[in-house]
Short mmCIF file of C-alpha atoms in Angstrom, two decimals:
data_model
loop_
_atom_site.label_atom_id
_atom_site.label_comp_id
_atom_site.label_asym_id
_atom_site.label_seq_id
_atom_site.Cartn_x
_atom_site.Cartn_y
_atom_site.Cartn_z
CA UNK A 50 6.85 -31.67 -11.69
CA UNK A 51 9.62 -30.46 -9.45
CA UNK A 52 8.79 -30.34 -5.86
CA UNK A 53 10.73 -29.12 -2.88
CA UNK A 54 10.45 -28.38 0.62
CA UNK A 55 11.69 -25.01 2.26
CA UNK A 56 11.96 -23.96 5.95
CA UNK A 57 12.50 -20.41 7.10
CA UNK A 58 11.70 -18.26 10.13
CA UNK A 59 8.97 -16.28 8.25
CA UNK A 60 6.85 -16.68 5.37
CA UNK A 61 8.64 -13.87 3.40
CA UNK A 62 12.01 -15.61 3.93
CA UNK A 63 10.43 -18.97 2.72
CA UNK A 64 9.11 -17.16 -0.33
CA UNK A 65 12.64 -15.63 -1.22
CA UNK A 66 14.02 -19.10 -0.97
CA UNK A 67 11.30 -20.39 -3.28
CA UNK A 68 11.72 -17.51 -5.92
CA UNK A 69 15.40 -17.90 -5.94
CA UNK A 70 15.42 -21.54 -6.67
CA UNK A 71 12.10 -22.28 -8.69
CA UNK A 72 11.33 -18.76 -10.00
CA UNK A 73 8.47 -16.60 -10.17
CA UNK A 74 6.22 -19.28 -11.72
CA UNK A 75 6.49 -21.60 -8.72
CA UNK A 76 3.24 -22.44 -6.92
CA UNK A 77 2.90 -23.05 -3.21
CA UNK A 78 1.24 -26.52 -2.76
CA UNK A 79 1.17 -26.27 1.17
CA UNK A 80 2.49 -24.29 4.02
CA UNK A 81 2.44 -24.88 8.03
CA UNK A 82 3.93 -23.53 11.07
CA UNK A 83 6.42 -25.85 13.04
CA UNK A 84 8.60 -25.75 16.09
CA UNK A 85 12.07 -26.70 16.32
CA UNK A 86 14.73 -26.88 19.09
CA UNK A 87 14.05 -26.10 22.56
CA UNK A 88 14.89 -27.55 25.96
CA UNK A 89 12.35 -29.99 27.68
CA UNK A 90 9.54 -28.43 25.80
CA UNK A 91 10.45 -24.73 26.36
CA UNK A 92 12.01 -22.20 24.18
CA UNK A 93 11.06 -23.62 20.81
CA UNK A 94 11.81 -21.73 17.70
CA UNK A 95 8.89 -21.04 15.39
CA UNK A 96 9.54 -21.81 11.66
CA UNK A 97 7.40 -21.73 8.52
CA UNK A 98 7.56 -24.75 6.43
CA UNK A 99 6.53 -24.22 2.76
CA UNK A 100 6.21 -26.90 -0.05
CA UNK A 101 6.55 -25.41 -3.52
CA UNK A 102 6.58 -26.81 -7.04
CA UNK A 103 7.38 -25.75 -10.49
CA UNK A 104 6.32 -27.73 -13.80
CA UNK A 105 9.39 -28.48 -16.10
CA UNK A 106 7.06 -28.02 -19.11
CA UNK A 107 6.47 -24.50 -18.02
CA UNK A 108 9.88 -23.57 -18.15
CA UNK A 109 10.42 -25.36 -21.36
CA UNK A 110 7.58 -23.44 -22.95
CA UNK A 111 8.99 -20.29 -21.66
CA UNK A 112 12.32 -21.16 -23.28
CA UNK A 113 10.74 -22.13 -26.37
CA UNK A 114 8.83 -18.80 -26.48
CA UNK A 115 11.88 -16.90 -25.84
CA UNK A 116 13.85 -18.84 -28.82
CA UNK A 117 10.94 -18.13 -31.24
CA UNK A 118 10.90 -14.60 -30.43
CA UNK A 119 14.58 -14.14 -30.78
CA UNK A 120 14.45 -16.00 -34.02
CA UNK A 121 11.73 -13.71 -35.38
CA UNK A 122 13.44 -10.62 -34.19
CA UNK A 123 16.67 -11.62 -36.09
CA UNK A 124 14.92 -12.75 -39.25
CA UNK A 125 14.80 -9.94 -41.90
CA UNK A 126 11.17 -10.87 -43.02
CA UNK A 127 8.66 -11.44 -40.11
CA UNK A 128 5.51 -13.51 -41.42
CA UNK A 129 2.36 -11.43 -39.90
CA UNK A 130 0.27 -14.53 -39.70
CA UNK A 131 2.86 -16.55 -38.10
CA UNK A 132 3.55 -13.82 -35.45
CA UNK A 133 -0.02 -13.45 -34.61
CA UNK A 134 -0.55 -17.31 -34.23
CA UNK A 135 2.50 -17.41 -31.88
CA UNK A 136 1.25 -14.36 -30.12
CA UNK A 137 -2.10 -15.90 -29.44
CA UNK A 138 -0.58 -19.13 -28.45
CA UNK A 139 1.58 -17.31 -25.83
CA UNK A 140 -1.46 -15.45 -24.61
CA UNK A 141 -3.39 -18.62 -24.32
CA UNK A 142 -0.55 -20.45 -22.33
CA UNK A 143 -0.10 -17.29 -19.91
CA UNK A 144 -3.87 -17.24 -19.41
CA UNK A 145 -4.21 -20.87 -18.48
CA UNK A 146 -1.04 -20.79 -16.26
CA UNK A 147 -2.50 -17.62 -14.52
CA UNK A 148 -5.87 -19.47 -13.99
CA UNK A 149 -3.98 -22.41 -12.44
CA UNK A 150 -1.86 -20.52 -10.14
CA UNK A 151 -5.10 -18.65 -9.03
CA UNK A 152 -6.91 -21.93 -8.48
CA UNK A 153 -3.94 -23.53 -6.47
CA UNK A 154 -3.62 -20.26 -4.46
CA UNK A 155 -7.25 -20.18 -3.58
CA UNK A 156 -7.10 -23.81 -2.51
CA UNK A 157 -3.80 -23.30 -0.48
CA UNK A 158 -5.41 -20.14 1.44
CA UNK A 159 -7.27 -22.56 3.60
CA UNK A 160 -4.49 -24.66 4.18
CA UNK A 161 -2.30 -21.90 4.85
CA UNK A 162 -4.58 -20.99 8.07
CA UNK A 163 -5.28 -24.57 8.78
CA UNK A 164 -4.14 -24.55 12.36
CA UNK A 165 -6.85 -21.78 13.26
CA UNK A 166 -10.55 -22.85 14.20
CA UNK A 167 -13.26 -22.38 11.43
CA UNK A 168 -14.47 -19.12 13.25
CA UNK A 169 -10.97 -17.51 13.03
CA UNK A 170 -10.17 -18.89 9.76
CA UNK A 171 -13.12 -17.14 7.95
CA UNK A 172 -12.06 -13.73 9.39
CA UNK A 173 -8.30 -14.41 8.14
CA UNK A 174 -9.42 -15.44 4.66
CA UNK A 175 -11.62 -12.43 4.35
CA UNK A 176 -8.51 -10.25 5.43
CA UNK A 177 -6.43 -12.31 3.02
CA UNK A 178 -8.51 -11.01 0.14
CA UNK A 179 -8.01 -7.63 1.47
CA UNK A 180 -4.11 -8.11 0.86
CA UNK A 181 -3.31 -7.72 4.54
CA UNK A 182 0.03 -9.39 5.09
CA UNK A 183 0.37 -12.85 6.19
CA UNK A 184 2.72 -12.07 9.16
CA UNK A 185 -0.05 -9.76 10.48
CA UNK A 186 -2.92 -12.32 9.70
CA UNK A 187 -1.13 -15.09 11.91
CA UNK A 188 -0.76 -12.63 14.71
CA UNK A 189 -4.54 -11.68 14.47
CA UNK A 190 -5.27 -15.40 14.42
CA UNK A 191 -3.33 -16.03 17.50
CA UNK A 192 -4.97 -13.31 19.40
CA UNK A 193 -8.41 -14.26 18.42
CA UNK A 194 -7.81 -18.06 19.29
CA UNK A 195 -6.55 -16.72 22.68
CA UNK A 196 -9.93 -14.79 23.09
CA UNK A 197 -11.84 -17.82 22.11
CA UNK A 198 -10.23 -19.87 25.19
CA UNK A 199 -11.34 -17.15 27.46
CA UNK A 200 -14.85 -16.62 26.17
CA UNK A 201 -17.10 -18.36 23.95
CA UNK A 202 -18.28 -17.18 20.49
CA UNK A 203 -21.91 -16.40 20.57
CA UNK A 204 -23.49 -17.96 17.45
CA UNK A 205 -26.10 -15.23 17.05
CA UNK A 206 -23.52 -12.51 17.25
CA UNK A 207 -20.41 -14.05 15.46
CA UNK A 208 -20.26 -11.24 13.00
CA UNK A 209 -20.21 -8.62 15.74
CA UNK A 210 -17.66 -10.72 17.84
CA UNK A 211 -15.46 -10.84 14.73
CA UNK A 212 -15.67 -7.11 14.06
CA UNK A 213 -14.80 -6.45 17.75
CA UNK A 214 -11.87 -8.88 17.98
CA UNK A 215 -10.47 -7.41 14.69
CA UNK A 216 -10.71 -3.83 15.92
CA UNK A 217 -9.24 -4.89 19.36
CA UNK A 218 -6.27 -6.46 17.55
CA UNK A 219 -5.54 -3.57 15.23
CA UNK A 220 -5.92 -0.81 18.15
CA UNK A 221 -2.96 -2.91 19.82
CA UNK A 222 -1.24 -3.59 16.70
CA UNK A 223 -1.15 0.05 15.57
CA UNK A 224 -0.62 1.79 19.09
CA UNK A 225 2.52 3.38 18.38
CA UNK A 226 1.36 4.88 15.15
CA UNK A 227 -0.15 8.54 15.08
CA UNK A 228 -3.46 9.06 12.94
CA UNK A 229 -5.49 12.19 12.13
CA UNK A 230 -5.21 15.06 9.70
CA UNK A 231 -3.46 18.31 9.74
CA UNK A 232 -2.25 19.40 13.27
CA UNK A 233 -1.97 23.08 12.46
CA UNK A 234 0.96 23.14 14.80
CA UNK A 235 3.18 24.07 12.12
CA UNK A 236 2.99 26.92 9.45
CA UNK A 237 3.89 24.95 6.41
CA UNK A 238 1.94 21.91 5.23
CA UNK A 239 3.91 20.02 2.32
CA UNK A 240 2.55 17.24 0.12
CA UNK A 241 5.08 14.85 -1.52
CA UNK A 242 4.98 11.72 -3.75
CA UNK A 243 5.24 10.34 -7.29
CA UNK A 244 3.48 11.44 -10.38
CA UNK A 245 -0.39 10.56 -10.83
CA UNK A 246 -1.24 9.95 -7.15
CA UNK A 247 -3.43 13.21 -6.97
CA UNK A 248 -1.23 15.46 -4.85
CA UNK A 249 -2.40 18.70 -6.24
CA UNK A 250 -6.27 17.71 -5.76
CA UNK A 251 -5.50 16.43 -2.31
CA UNK A 252 -3.63 19.47 -1.31
CA UNK A 253 -6.74 21.69 -2.44
CA UNK A 254 -9.13 19.54 -0.40
CA UNK A 255 -6.91 20.05 2.74
CA UNK A 256 -6.70 23.70 2.05
CA UNK A 257 -10.40 24.03 1.62
CA UNK A 258 -10.90 22.52 5.13
CA UNK A 259 -8.40 25.27 6.53
CA UNK A 260 -10.23 28.04 4.66
CA UNK A 261 -14.17 27.06 4.73
CA UNK A 262 -14.11 25.36 8.27
CA UNK A 263 -11.30 26.76 10.26
CA UNK A 264 -11.74 30.42 8.74
CA UNK A 265 -7.81 30.35 8.46
CA UNK A 266 -5.69 32.98 6.15
CA UNK A 267 -3.59 30.53 3.82
CA UNK A 268 -1.70 30.63 0.64
CA UNK A 269 -0.29 28.19 -2.12
CA UNK A 270 3.40 27.49 -3.15
CA UNK A 271 3.94 25.08 -5.90
CA UNK A 272 7.45 23.70 -7.01
CA UNK A 273 5.68 21.66 -9.92
CA UNK A 274 7.08 23.68 -12.82
CA UNK A 275 7.64 20.56 -14.97
CA UNK A 276 4.01 20.61 -15.81
CA UNK A 277 2.15 23.72 -17.01
CA UNK A 278 -1.37 21.89 -16.31
CA UNK A 279 -0.50 21.32 -12.57
CA UNK A 280 0.22 25.08 -12.11
CA UNK A 281 -3.18 26.13 -13.59
CA UNK A 282 -4.90 23.37 -11.70
CA UNK A 283 -3.54 24.87 -8.46
CA UNK A 284 -4.36 28.48 -9.47
CA UNK A 285 -7.86 27.32 -10.30
CA UNK A 286 -8.33 25.92 -6.92
CA UNK A 287 -6.67 29.20 -5.40
CA UNK A 288 -8.88 31.30 -7.28
CA UNK A 289 -12.03 29.40 -5.90
CA UNK A 290 -10.62 29.83 -2.43
CA UNK A 291 -9.57 33.31 -2.98
CA UNK A 292 -5.95 32.60 -1.83
CA UNK A 293 -2.61 33.57 -3.42
CA UNK A 294 -0.08 31.52 -5.25
CA UNK A 295 3.64 31.53 -5.69
CA UNK A 296 5.46 29.35 -8.19
CA UNK A 297 9.04 28.78 -7.01
CA UNK A 298 11.98 27.18 -9.02
CA UNK A 299 14.74 27.27 -6.62
CA UNK A 300 15.60 27.62 -2.94
CA UNK A 301 15.88 31.48 -3.21
CA UNK A 302 12.46 31.58 -4.62
CA UNK A 303 11.15 29.63 -1.87
CA UNK A 304 12.62 31.82 0.81
CA UNK A 305 11.02 34.83 -1.08
CA UNK A 306 7.84 33.09 -0.94
CA UNK A 307 7.94 32.55 2.74
CA UNK A 308 9.00 36.12 3.40
CA UNK A 309 5.81 37.23 1.27
CA UNK A 310 3.54 35.05 3.28
CA UNK A 311 4.88 35.79 6.77
CA UNK A 312 1.47 37.19 7.95
CA UNK A 313 -0.49 34.06 6.85
CA UNK A 314 -1.63 31.33 9.20
CA UNK A 315 -0.60 28.47 6.87
CA UNK A 316 1.07 27.90 3.76
CA UNK A 317 0.12 24.67 1.75
CA UNK A 318 3.11 23.48 -0.52
CA UNK A 319 2.49 21.58 -3.88
CA UNK A 320 5.53 19.63 -5.35
CA UNK A 321 6.29 18.03 -8.42
CA UNK A 322 5.24 14.56 -9.42
CA UNK A 323 8.07 12.73 -11.20
CA UNK A 324 9.48 9.32 -11.46
CA UNK A 325 9.86 7.98 -7.91
CA UNK A 326 12.71 5.62 -9.11
CA UNK A 327 14.80 8.59 -9.81
CA UNK A 328 16.83 9.49 -6.67
CA UNK A 329 17.83 12.88 -8.27
CA UNK A 330 14.05 13.82 -7.99
CA UNK A 331 14.13 13.68 -4.25
CA UNK A 332 17.54 15.53 -4.26
CA UNK A 333 16.09 18.11 -6.33
CA UNK A 334 13.32 18.58 -4.31
CA UNK A 335 15.45 19.17 -1.10
CA UNK A 336 17.36 22.03 -3.10
CA UNK A 337 14.11 23.88 -3.51
CA UNK A 338 12.27 23.21 -0.25
CA UNK A 339 13.72 23.75 3.12
CA UNK A 340 12.10 20.67 4.95
CA UNK A 341 13.46 22.07 8.41
CA UNK A 342 11.39 25.08 8.19
CA UNK A 343 8.53 24.64 10.61
CA UNK A 344 6.94 22.13 8.32
CA UNK A 345 4.47 19.29 8.42
CA UNK A 346 4.99 16.73 5.44
CA UNK A 347 2.49 14.10 4.07
CA UNK A 348 3.55 11.39 1.67
CA UNK A 349 0.70 10.63 -1.00
CA UNK A 350 0.40 6.90 -2.03
CA UNK A 351 -2.27 5.60 -4.31
CA UNK A 352 -4.26 2.48 -3.13
CA UNK A 353 -4.20 1.33 -6.84
CA UNK A 354 -0.38 0.91 -6.54
CA UNK A 355 1.45 -2.31 -6.29
CA UNK A 356 2.76 -2.63 -2.55
CA UNK A 357 6.36 -3.37 -4.25
CA UNK A 358 5.95 0.19 -5.69
CA UNK A 359 4.72 1.67 -2.42
CA UNK A 360 7.69 0.36 -0.65
CA UNK A 361 10.01 1.74 -3.08
CA UNK A 362 8.40 5.22 -2.95
CA UNK A 363 8.64 5.16 0.75
CA UNK A 364 12.39 4.20 0.51
CA UNK A 365 13.34 6.89 -1.93
CA UNK A 366 11.67 9.67 0.34
CA UNK A 367 13.26 8.10 3.42
CA UNK A 368 15.66 11.07 3.73
CA UNK A 369 12.66 13.21 4.23
CA UNK A 370 10.94 13.50 7.62
CA UNK A 371 7.47 12.21 6.82
CA UNK A 372 4.65 12.90 9.23
CA UNK A 373 1.98 10.77 8.12
CA UNK A 374 0.68 8.96 4.71
CA UNK A 375 -2.34 10.06 2.70
CA UNK A 376 -3.89 7.22 0.75
CA UNK A 377 -5.72 8.36 -2.34
CA UNK A 378 -8.03 6.50 -4.94
CA UNK A 379 -9.85 4.37 -2.39
CA UNK A 380 -12.79 4.46 -4.68
CA UNK A 381 -10.82 2.74 -7.58
CA UNK A 382 -10.02 -0.40 -5.44
CA UNK A 383 -11.68 -2.94 -3.22
CA UNK A 384 -8.60 -3.93 -1.41
CA UNK A 385 -7.29 -1.78 1.54
CA UNK A 386 -4.88 -4.16 3.16
CA UNK A 387 -1.86 -2.27 1.82
CA UNK A 388 -2.71 0.69 4.09
CA UNK A 389 -2.15 -1.64 7.33
CA UNK A 390 1.05 -3.13 5.79
CA UNK A 391 2.79 0.12 4.80
CA UNK A 392 1.89 1.79 8.26
CA UNK A 393 3.12 -1.15 10.18
CA UNK A 394 6.23 -1.62 8.20
CA UNK A 395 7.37 2.17 8.06
CA UNK A 396 5.82 2.96 11.52
CA UNK A 397 4.12 6.01 9.94
CA UNK A 398 0.42 6.69 10.46
CA UNK A 399 -2.21 8.06 8.16
CA UNK A 400 -3.83 11.35 8.00
CA UNK A 401 -6.39 11.20 5.30
CA UNK A 402 -8.13 8.89 2.54
CA UNK A 403 -9.44 10.22 -0.61
CA UNK A 404 -12.18 8.68 -2.69
CA UNK A 405 -12.68 10.92 -5.51
CA UNK A 406 -12.06 14.16 -7.26
CA UNK A 407 -14.53 16.49 -5.89
CA UNK A 408 -13.00 19.39 -3.66
CA UNK A 409 -13.55 19.35 -0.67
CA UNK A 410 -15.99 16.57 -0.24
CA UNK A 411 -14.00 13.53 -1.31
CA UNK A 412 -11.49 13.24 1.68
CA UNK A 413 -11.87 11.56 5.07
CA UNK A 414 -9.71 11.91 7.97
CA UNK A 415 -8.25 8.53 9.11
CA UNK A 416 -9.06 7.08 12.35
CA UNK A 417 -8.44 3.27 13.50
CA UNK A 418 -12.23 2.47 13.45
CA UNK A 419 -12.63 3.62 9.97
CA UNK A 420 -9.81 1.43 8.67
CA UNK A 421 -11.19 -1.60 10.36
CA UNK A 422 -14.59 -0.69 8.78
CA UNK A 423 -12.90 -0.64 5.39
CA UNK A 424 -11.06 -3.88 6.04
CA UNK A 425 -14.26 -5.77 7.15
CA UNK A 426 -16.70 -4.25 4.79
CA UNK A 427 -18.73 -7.08 3.25
CA UNK A 428 -17.67 -9.62 5.78
CA UNK A 429 -20.13 -12.20 7.35
CA UNK A 430 -19.89 -15.72 8.38
CA UNK A 431 -22.91 -16.63 6.43
CA UNK A 432 -21.53 -15.34 3.06
CA UNK A 433 -17.93 -16.61 3.96
CA UNK A 434 -19.35 -20.29 4.18
CA UNK A 435 -21.30 -20.32 0.97
#
């Protein structure tokens, strides 16, 4: 097994070095915080030290699999039985490697937070399972340790103490971020995002609140001309709410729709869901919609998406002024840490979380306390120590 030590200012930087040299199949054997430099004990620089490893046999196995696949692809006659046998063998190897990596990762999680006391470590391990970033967890751990120095943790109320400290930390951590639903300070309410995240249904839920609870006069505009089903879906919601819909294809149509709805309190705009990796999609959107026209814009993200994809989505829409995020499909996952990660990285708050298809019920306005409740759901020291 090839083992190597890496040192970097942050865990992310250390992982970049590991992947660059050892590849995606490398496993982390240990990690710890170290301090270097300084002058007479002061001004020391915090560094992350990581020990990673890769099994040469794994690399050889991958090369052999690649060689066999290439040979089979170039052969004029493929033997189905041999192909199936090779496929099953590959799947078995991949499955065993995945289990091994998960086992090592689980073992290393505790080592990862070794510098913290047991009470703090249990909280961090729970939030690690929620996919809260390591950088945030280290900050939380330090804050909780400082609190322990100033006050003892009551054995009887340890769960309550943990919840209170996590809540206190995230209140400070997210203090510059705005939460809450539609402000109704701007006439136009717009939702954007990639395909499949539930923009149309979410827009209908937001509009239903304006009509049913706020008694407002509203209208719909849709630019989603790529899918007939999307237009029909919005028309169905419009029929239930008894509000008009305008379909626009270009900026001129958008301006005409604005003129038509000049006497309405608010206009809710549904946009097309396209491949977020296509920069042209965002550019086309800007050719149809005047985002500077007294508009409140929400970027819709699915909690079932990979964080890497979420970051790419946010990057693609960076040329548009986004007021807040809307996180959908919370009922389809048990991990909510990506909400914290995306908000803290982008410095953009959240308006709503949706948890189903029912209109208007399955939508909740986001508040700090509710985010903490989602993250800490199911936590207890008793269960954590089993």
